[in-house]
GROMACS .gro file of N, CA and C in nm:
model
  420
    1UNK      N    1  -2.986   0.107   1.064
    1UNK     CA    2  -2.869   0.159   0.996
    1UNK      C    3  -2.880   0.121   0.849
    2UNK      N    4  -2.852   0.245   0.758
    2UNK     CA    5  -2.854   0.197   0.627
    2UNK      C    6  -2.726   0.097   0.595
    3UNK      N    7  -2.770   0.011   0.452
    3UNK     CA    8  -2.624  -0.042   0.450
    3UNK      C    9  -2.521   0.012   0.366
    4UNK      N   10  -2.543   0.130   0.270
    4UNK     CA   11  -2.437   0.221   0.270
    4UNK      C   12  -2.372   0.250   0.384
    5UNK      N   13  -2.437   0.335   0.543
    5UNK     CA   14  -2.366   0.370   0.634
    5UNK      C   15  -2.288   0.239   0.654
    6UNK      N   16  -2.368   0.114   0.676
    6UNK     CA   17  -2.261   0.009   0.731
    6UNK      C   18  -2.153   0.018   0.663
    7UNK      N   19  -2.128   0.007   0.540
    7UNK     CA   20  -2.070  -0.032   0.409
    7UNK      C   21  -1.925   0.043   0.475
    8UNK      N   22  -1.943   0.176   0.485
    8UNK     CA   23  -1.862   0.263   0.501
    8UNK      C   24  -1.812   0.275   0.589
    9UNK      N   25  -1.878   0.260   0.742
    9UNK     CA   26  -1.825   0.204   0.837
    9UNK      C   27  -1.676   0.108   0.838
   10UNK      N   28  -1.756  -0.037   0.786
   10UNK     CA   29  -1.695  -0.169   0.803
   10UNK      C   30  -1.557  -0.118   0.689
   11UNK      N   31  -1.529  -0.034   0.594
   11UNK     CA   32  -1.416  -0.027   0.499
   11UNK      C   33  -1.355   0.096   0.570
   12UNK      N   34  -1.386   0.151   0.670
   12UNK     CA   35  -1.303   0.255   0.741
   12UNK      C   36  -1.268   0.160   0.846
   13UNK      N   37  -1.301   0.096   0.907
   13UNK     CA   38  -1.257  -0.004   0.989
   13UNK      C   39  -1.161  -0.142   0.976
   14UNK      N   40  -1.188  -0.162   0.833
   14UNK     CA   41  -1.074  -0.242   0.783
   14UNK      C   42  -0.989  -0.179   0.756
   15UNK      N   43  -0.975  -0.058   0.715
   15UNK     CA   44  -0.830   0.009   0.739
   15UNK      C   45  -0.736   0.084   0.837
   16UNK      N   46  -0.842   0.143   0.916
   16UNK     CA   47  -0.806   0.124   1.040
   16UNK      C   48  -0.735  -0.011   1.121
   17UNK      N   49  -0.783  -0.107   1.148
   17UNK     CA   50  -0.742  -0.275   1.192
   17UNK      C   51  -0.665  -0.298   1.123
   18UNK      N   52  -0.649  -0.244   0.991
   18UNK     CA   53  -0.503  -0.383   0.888
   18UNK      C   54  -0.411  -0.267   0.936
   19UNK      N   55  -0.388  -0.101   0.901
   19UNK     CA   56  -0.290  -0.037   1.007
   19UNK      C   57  -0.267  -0.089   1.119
   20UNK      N   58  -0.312  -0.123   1.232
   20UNK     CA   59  -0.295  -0.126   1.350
   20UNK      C   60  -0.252  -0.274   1.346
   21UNK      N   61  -0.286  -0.353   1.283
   21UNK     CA   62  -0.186  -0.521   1.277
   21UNK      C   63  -0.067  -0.495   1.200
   22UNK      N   64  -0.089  -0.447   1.086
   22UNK     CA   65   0.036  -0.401   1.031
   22UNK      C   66   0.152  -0.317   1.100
   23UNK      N   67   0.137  -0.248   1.182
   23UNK     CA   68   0.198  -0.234   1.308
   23UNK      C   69   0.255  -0.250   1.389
   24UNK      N   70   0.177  -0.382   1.438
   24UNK     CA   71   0.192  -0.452   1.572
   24UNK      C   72   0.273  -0.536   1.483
   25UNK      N   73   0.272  -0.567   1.449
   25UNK     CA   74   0.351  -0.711   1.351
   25UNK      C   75   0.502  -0.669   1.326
   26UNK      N   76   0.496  -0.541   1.208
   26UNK     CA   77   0.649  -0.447   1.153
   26UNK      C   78   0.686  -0.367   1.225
   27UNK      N   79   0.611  -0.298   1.299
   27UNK     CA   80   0.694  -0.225   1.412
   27UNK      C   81   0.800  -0.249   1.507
   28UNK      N   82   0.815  -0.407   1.581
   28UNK     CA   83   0.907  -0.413   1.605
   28UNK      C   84   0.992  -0.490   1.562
   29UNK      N   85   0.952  -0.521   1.422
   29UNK     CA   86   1.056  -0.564   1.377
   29UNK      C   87   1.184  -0.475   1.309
   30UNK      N   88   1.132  -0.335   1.283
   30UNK     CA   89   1.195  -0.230   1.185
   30UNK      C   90   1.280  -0.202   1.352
   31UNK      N   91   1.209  -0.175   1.454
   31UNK     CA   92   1.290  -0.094   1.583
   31UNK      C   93   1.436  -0.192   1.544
   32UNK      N   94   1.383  -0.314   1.550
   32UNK     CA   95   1.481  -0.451   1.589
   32UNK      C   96   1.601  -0.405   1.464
   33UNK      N   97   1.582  -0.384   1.363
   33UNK     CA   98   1.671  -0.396   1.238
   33UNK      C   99   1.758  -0.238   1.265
   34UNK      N  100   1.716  -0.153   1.328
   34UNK     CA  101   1.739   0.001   1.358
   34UNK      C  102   1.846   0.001   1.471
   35UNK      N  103   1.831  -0.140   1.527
   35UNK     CA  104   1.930  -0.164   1.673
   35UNK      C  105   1.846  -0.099   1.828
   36UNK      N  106   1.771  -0.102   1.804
   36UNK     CA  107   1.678  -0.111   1.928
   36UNK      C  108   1.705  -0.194   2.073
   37UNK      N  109   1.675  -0.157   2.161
   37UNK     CA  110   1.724  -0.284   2.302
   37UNK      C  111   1.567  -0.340   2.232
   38UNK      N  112   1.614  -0.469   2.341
   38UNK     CA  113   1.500  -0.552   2.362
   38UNK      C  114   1.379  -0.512   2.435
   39UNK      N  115   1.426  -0.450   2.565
   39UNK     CA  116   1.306  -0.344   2.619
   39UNK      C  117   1.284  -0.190   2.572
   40UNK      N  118   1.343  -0.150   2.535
   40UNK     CA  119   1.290   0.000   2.422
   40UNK      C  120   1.194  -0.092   2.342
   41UNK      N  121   1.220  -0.167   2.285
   41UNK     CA  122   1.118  -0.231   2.181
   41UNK      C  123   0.991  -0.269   2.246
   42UNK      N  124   0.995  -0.361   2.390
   42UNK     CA  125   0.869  -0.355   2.460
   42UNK      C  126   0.810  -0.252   2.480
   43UNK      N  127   0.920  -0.144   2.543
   43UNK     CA  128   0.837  -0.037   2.631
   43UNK      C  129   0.750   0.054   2.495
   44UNK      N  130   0.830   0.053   2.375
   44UNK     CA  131   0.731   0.107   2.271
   44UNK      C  132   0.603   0.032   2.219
   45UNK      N  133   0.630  -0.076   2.189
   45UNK     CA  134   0.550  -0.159   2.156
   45UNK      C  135   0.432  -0.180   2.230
   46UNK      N  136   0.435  -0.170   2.352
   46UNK     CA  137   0.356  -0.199   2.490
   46UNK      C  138   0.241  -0.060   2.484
   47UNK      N  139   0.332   0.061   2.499
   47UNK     CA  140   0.264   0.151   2.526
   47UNK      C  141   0.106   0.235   2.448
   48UNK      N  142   0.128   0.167   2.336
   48UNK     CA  143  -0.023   0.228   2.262
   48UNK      C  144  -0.104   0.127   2.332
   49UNK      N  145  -0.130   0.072   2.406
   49UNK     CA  146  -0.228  -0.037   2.509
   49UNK      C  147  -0.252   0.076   2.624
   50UNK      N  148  -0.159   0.164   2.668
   50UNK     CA  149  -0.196   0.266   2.750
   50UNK      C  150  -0.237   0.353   2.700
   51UNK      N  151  -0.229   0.430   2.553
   51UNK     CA  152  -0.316   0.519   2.480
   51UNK      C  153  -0.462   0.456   2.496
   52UNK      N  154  -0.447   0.362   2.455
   52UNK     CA  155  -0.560   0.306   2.407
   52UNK      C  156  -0.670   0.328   2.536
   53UNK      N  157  -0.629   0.270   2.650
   53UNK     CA  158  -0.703   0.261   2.788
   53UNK      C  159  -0.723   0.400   2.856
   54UNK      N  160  -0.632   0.461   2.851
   54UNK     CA  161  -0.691   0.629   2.881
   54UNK      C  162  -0.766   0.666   2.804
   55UNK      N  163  -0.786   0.638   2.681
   55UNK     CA  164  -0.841   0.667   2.546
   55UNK      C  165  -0.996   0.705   2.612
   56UNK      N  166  -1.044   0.535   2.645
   56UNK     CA  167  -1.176   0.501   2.651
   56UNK      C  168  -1.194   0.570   2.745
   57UNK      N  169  -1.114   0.596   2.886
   57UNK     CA  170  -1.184   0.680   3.041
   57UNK      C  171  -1.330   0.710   3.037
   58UNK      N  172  -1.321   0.806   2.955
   58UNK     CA  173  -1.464   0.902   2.929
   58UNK      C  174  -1.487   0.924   2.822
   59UNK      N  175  -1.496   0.804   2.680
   59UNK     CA  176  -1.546   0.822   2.591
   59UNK      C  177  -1.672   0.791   2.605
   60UNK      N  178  -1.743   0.707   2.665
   60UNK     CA  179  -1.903   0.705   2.655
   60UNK      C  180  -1.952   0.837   2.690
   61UNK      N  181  -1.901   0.938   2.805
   61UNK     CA  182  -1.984   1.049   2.808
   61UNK      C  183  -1.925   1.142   2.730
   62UNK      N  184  -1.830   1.156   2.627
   62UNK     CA  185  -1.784   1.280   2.538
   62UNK      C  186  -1.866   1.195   2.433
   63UNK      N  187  -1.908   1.105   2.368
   63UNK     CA  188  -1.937   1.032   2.273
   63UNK      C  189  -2.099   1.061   2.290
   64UNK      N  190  -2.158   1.027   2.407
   64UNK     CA  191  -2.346   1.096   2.414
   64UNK      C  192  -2.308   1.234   2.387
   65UNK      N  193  -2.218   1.313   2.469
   65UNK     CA  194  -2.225   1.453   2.464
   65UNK      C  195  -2.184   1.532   2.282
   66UNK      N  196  -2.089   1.445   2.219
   66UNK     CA  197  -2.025   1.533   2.094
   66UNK      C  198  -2.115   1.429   2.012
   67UNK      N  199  -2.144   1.329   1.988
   67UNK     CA  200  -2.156   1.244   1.869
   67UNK      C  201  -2.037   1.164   1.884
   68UNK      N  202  -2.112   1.062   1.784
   68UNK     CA  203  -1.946   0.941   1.737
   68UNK      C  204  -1.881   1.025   1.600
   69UNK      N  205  -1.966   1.093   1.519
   69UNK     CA  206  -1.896   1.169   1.418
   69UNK      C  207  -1.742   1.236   1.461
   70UNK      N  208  -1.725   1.337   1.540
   70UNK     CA  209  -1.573   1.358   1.539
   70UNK      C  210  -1.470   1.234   1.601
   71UNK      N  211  -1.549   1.124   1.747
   71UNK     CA  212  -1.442   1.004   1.736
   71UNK      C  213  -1.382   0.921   1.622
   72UNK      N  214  -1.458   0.944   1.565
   72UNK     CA  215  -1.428   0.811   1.406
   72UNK      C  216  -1.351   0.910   1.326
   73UNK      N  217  -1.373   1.031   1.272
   73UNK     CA  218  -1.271   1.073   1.262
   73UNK      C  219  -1.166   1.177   1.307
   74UNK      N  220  -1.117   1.200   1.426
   74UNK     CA  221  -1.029   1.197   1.490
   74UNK      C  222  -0.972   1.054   1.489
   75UNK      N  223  -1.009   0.945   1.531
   75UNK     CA  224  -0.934   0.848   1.553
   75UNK      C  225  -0.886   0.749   1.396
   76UNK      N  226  -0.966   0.789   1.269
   76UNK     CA  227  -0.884   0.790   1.165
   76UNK      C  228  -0.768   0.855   1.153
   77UNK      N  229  -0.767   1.017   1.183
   77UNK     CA  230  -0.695   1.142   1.183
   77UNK      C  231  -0.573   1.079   1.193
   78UNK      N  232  -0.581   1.053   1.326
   78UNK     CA  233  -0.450   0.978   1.418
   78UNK      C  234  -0.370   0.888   1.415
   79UNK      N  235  -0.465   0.754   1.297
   79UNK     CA  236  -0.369   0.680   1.247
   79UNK      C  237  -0.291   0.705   1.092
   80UNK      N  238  -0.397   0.798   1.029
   80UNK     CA  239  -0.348   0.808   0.898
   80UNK      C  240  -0.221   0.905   0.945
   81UNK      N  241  -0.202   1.007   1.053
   81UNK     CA  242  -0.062   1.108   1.030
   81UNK      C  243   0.030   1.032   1.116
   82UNK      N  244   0.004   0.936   1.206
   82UNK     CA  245   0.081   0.871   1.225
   82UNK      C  246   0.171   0.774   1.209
   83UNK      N  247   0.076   0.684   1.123
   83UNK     CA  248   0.175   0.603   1.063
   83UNK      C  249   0.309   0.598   0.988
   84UNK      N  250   0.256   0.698   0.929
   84UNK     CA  251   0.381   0.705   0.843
   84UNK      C  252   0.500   0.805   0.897
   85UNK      N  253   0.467   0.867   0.982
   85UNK     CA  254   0.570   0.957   1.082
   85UNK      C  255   0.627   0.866   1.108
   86UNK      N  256   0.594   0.720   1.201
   86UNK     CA  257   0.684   0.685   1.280
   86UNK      C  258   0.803   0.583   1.169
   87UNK      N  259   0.810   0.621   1.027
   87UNK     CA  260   0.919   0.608   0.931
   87UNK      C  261   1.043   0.671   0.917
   88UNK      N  262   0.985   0.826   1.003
   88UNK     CA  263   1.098   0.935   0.921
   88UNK      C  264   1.136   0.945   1.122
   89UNK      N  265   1.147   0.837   1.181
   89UNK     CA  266   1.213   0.929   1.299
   89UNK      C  267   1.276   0.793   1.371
   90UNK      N  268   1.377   0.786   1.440
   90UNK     CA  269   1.458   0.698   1.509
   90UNK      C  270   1.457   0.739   1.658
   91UNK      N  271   1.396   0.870   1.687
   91UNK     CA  272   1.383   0.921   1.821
   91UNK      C  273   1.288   0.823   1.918
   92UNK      N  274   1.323   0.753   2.032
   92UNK     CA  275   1.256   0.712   2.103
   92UNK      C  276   1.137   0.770   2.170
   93UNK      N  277   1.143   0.892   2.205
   93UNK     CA  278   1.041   0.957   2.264
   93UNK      C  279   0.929   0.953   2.125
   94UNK      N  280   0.995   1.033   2.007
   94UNK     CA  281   0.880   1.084   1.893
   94UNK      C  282   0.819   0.917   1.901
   95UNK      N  283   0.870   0.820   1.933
   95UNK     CA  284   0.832   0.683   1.867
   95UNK      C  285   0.709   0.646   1.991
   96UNK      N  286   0.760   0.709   2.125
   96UNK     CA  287   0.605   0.663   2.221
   96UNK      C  288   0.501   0.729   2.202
   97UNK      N  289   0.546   0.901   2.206
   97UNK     CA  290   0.423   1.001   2.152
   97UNK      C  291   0.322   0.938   2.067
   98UNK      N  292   0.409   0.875   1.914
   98UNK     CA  293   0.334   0.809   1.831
   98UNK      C  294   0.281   0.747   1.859
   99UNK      N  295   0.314   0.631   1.946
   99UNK     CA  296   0.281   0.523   1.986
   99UNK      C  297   0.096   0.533   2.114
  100UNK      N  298   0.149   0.632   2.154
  100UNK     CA  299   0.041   0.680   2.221
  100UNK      C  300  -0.065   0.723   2.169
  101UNK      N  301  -0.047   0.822   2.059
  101UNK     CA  302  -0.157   0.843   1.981
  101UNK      C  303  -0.258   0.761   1.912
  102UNK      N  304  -0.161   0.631   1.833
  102UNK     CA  305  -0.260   0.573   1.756
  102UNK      C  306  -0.342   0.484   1.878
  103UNK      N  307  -0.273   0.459   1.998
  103UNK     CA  308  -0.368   0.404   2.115
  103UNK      C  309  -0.528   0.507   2.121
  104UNK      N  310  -0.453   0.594   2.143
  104UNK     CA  311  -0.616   0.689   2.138
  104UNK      C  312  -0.690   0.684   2.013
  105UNK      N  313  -0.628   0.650   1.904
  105UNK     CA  314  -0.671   0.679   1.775
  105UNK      C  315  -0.773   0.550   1.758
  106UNK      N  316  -0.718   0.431   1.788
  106UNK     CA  317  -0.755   0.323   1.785
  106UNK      C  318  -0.859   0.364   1.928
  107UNK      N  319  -0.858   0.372   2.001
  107UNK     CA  320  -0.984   0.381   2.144
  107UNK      C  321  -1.083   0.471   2.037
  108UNK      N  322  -1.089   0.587   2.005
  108UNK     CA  323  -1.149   0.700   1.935
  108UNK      C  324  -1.260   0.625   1.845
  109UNK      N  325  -1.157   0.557   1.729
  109UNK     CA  326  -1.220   0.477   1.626
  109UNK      C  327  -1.338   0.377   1.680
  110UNK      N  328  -1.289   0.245   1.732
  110UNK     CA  329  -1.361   0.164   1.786
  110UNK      C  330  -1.481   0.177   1.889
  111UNK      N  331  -1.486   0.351   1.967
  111UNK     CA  332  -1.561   0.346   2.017
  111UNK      C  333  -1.664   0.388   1.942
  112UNK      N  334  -1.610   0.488   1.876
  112UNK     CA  335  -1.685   0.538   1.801
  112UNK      C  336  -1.783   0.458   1.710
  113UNK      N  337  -1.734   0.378   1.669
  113UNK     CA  338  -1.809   0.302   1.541
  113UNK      C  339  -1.897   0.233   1.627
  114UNK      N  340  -1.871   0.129   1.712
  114UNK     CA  341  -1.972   0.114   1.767
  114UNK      C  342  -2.078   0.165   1.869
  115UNK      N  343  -2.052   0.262   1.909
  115UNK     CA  344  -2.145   0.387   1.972
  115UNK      C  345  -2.264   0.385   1.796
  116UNK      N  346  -2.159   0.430   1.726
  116UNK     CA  347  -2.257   0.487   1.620
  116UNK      C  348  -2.354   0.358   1.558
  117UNK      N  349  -2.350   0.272   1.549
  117UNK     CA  350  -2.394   0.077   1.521
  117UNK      C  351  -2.487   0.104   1.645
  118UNK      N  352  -2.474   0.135   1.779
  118UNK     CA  353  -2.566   0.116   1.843
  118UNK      C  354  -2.724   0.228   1.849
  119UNK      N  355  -2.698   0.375   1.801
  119UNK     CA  356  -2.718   0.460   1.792
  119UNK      C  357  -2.852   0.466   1.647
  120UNK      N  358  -2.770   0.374   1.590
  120UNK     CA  359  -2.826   0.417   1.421
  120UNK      C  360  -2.889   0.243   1.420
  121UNK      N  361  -2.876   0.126   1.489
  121UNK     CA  362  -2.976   0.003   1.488
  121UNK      C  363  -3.063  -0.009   1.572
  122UNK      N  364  -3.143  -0.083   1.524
  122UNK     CA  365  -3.258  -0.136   1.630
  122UNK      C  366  -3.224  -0.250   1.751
  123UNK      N  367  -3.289  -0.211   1.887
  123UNK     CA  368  -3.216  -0.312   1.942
  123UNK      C  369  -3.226  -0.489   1.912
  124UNK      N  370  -3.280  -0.519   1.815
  124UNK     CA  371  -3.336  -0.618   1.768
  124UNK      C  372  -3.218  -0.718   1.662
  125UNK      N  373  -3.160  -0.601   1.591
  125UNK     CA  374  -3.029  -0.622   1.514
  125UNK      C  375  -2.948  -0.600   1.552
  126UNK      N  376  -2.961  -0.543   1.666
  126UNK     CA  377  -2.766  -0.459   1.727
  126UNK      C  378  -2.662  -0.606   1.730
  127UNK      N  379  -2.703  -0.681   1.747
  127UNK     CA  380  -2.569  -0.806   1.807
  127UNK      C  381  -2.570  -0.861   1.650
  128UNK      N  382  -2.646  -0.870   1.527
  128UNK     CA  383  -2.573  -0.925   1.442
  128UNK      C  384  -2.521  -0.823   1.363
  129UNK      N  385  -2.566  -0.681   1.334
  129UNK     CA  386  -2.470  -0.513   1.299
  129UNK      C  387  -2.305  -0.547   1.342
  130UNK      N  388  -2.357  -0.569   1.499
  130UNK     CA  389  -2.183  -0.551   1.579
  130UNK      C  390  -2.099  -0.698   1.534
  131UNK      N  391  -2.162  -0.770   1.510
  131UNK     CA  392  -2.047  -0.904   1.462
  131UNK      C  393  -2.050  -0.877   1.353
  132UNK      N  394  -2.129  -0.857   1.243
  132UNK     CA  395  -2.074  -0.864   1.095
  132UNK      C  396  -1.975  -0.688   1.083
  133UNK      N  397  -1.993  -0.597   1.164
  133UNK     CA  398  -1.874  -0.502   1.167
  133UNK      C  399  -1.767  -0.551   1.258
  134UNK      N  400  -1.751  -0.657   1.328
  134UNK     CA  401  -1.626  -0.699   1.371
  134UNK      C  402  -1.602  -0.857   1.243
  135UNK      N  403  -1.635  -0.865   1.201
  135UNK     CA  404  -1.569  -0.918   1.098
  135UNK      C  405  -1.456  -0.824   1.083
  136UNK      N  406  -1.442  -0.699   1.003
  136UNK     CA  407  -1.307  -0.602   0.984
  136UNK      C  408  -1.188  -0.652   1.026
  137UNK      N  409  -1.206  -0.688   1.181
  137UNK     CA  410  -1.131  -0.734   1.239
  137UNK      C  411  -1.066  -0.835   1.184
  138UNK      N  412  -1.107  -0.972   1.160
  138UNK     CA  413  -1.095  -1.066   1.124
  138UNK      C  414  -1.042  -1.053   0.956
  139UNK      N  415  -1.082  -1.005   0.894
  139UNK     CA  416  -0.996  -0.985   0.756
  139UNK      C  417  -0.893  -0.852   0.748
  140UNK      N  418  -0.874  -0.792   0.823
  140UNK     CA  419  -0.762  -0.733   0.864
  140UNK      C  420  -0.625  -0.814   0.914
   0.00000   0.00000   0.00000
């Protein structure tokens, strides 16, 4: 893998991850300030963990079959129109839909990137590629 590709990778992935903590963190706190129950706030909060897990089902064989190119971005797609939707709406349902999506968005992304890290390294480098691109994580 070149380290431009990494480069670009690992800074689509840190923004991806600081969305998705940024999220998990303000999201229920804004439900909370909006007057939210305590379980509406779980059951939203909870549910992009089920996007996320249907997400993966059959991403290894759509991912050999399409490329990681449309997962990575589709699953950018998904967090960039989402995020900021779930500002302009107080609707519980629009808020799981959302909530569901960036689960897939986030499954999409992550598989993707590393499908593509495994795809584009040698198996010789693959395990230090995949930790210095999960760094992201970590400074996110």
């Amino acid at each position: 893998m070149s380290r431009k590709h990494f480069l670009l990778l690992w800074s689509a992935s840190l923004g991806v991850l600081m969305s998705l903590s940024a999220n998990s963190i303000l999201y229920p706190l804004w439900m909370e300030a909006n007057d939210f129950s305590i379980s509406r706030i779980g059951l939203i909060s909870g549910i992009g963990a089920l996007g996320a897990l249907f997400g993966r089902l059959s991403l290894g064989w759509a991912i050999d079959r399409f490329g990681t190119r449309p997962f990575l971005l589709l699953g950018v797609f998904l967090w960039l129109v989402t995020s900021p939707l779930t500002a302009w709406t107080q609707s519980p349902l629009w808020l799981i839909v959302f909530r569901l999506l960036q689960g897939l968005g986030g499954a999409f992304f992550t598989a993707g990137a590393l499908s593509f890290i495994n795809y584009r390294t040698d198996e010789a480098q693959r395990g230090a590629v995949v930790s210095w691109w999960d760094t992201a994580g970590s400074f996110a």
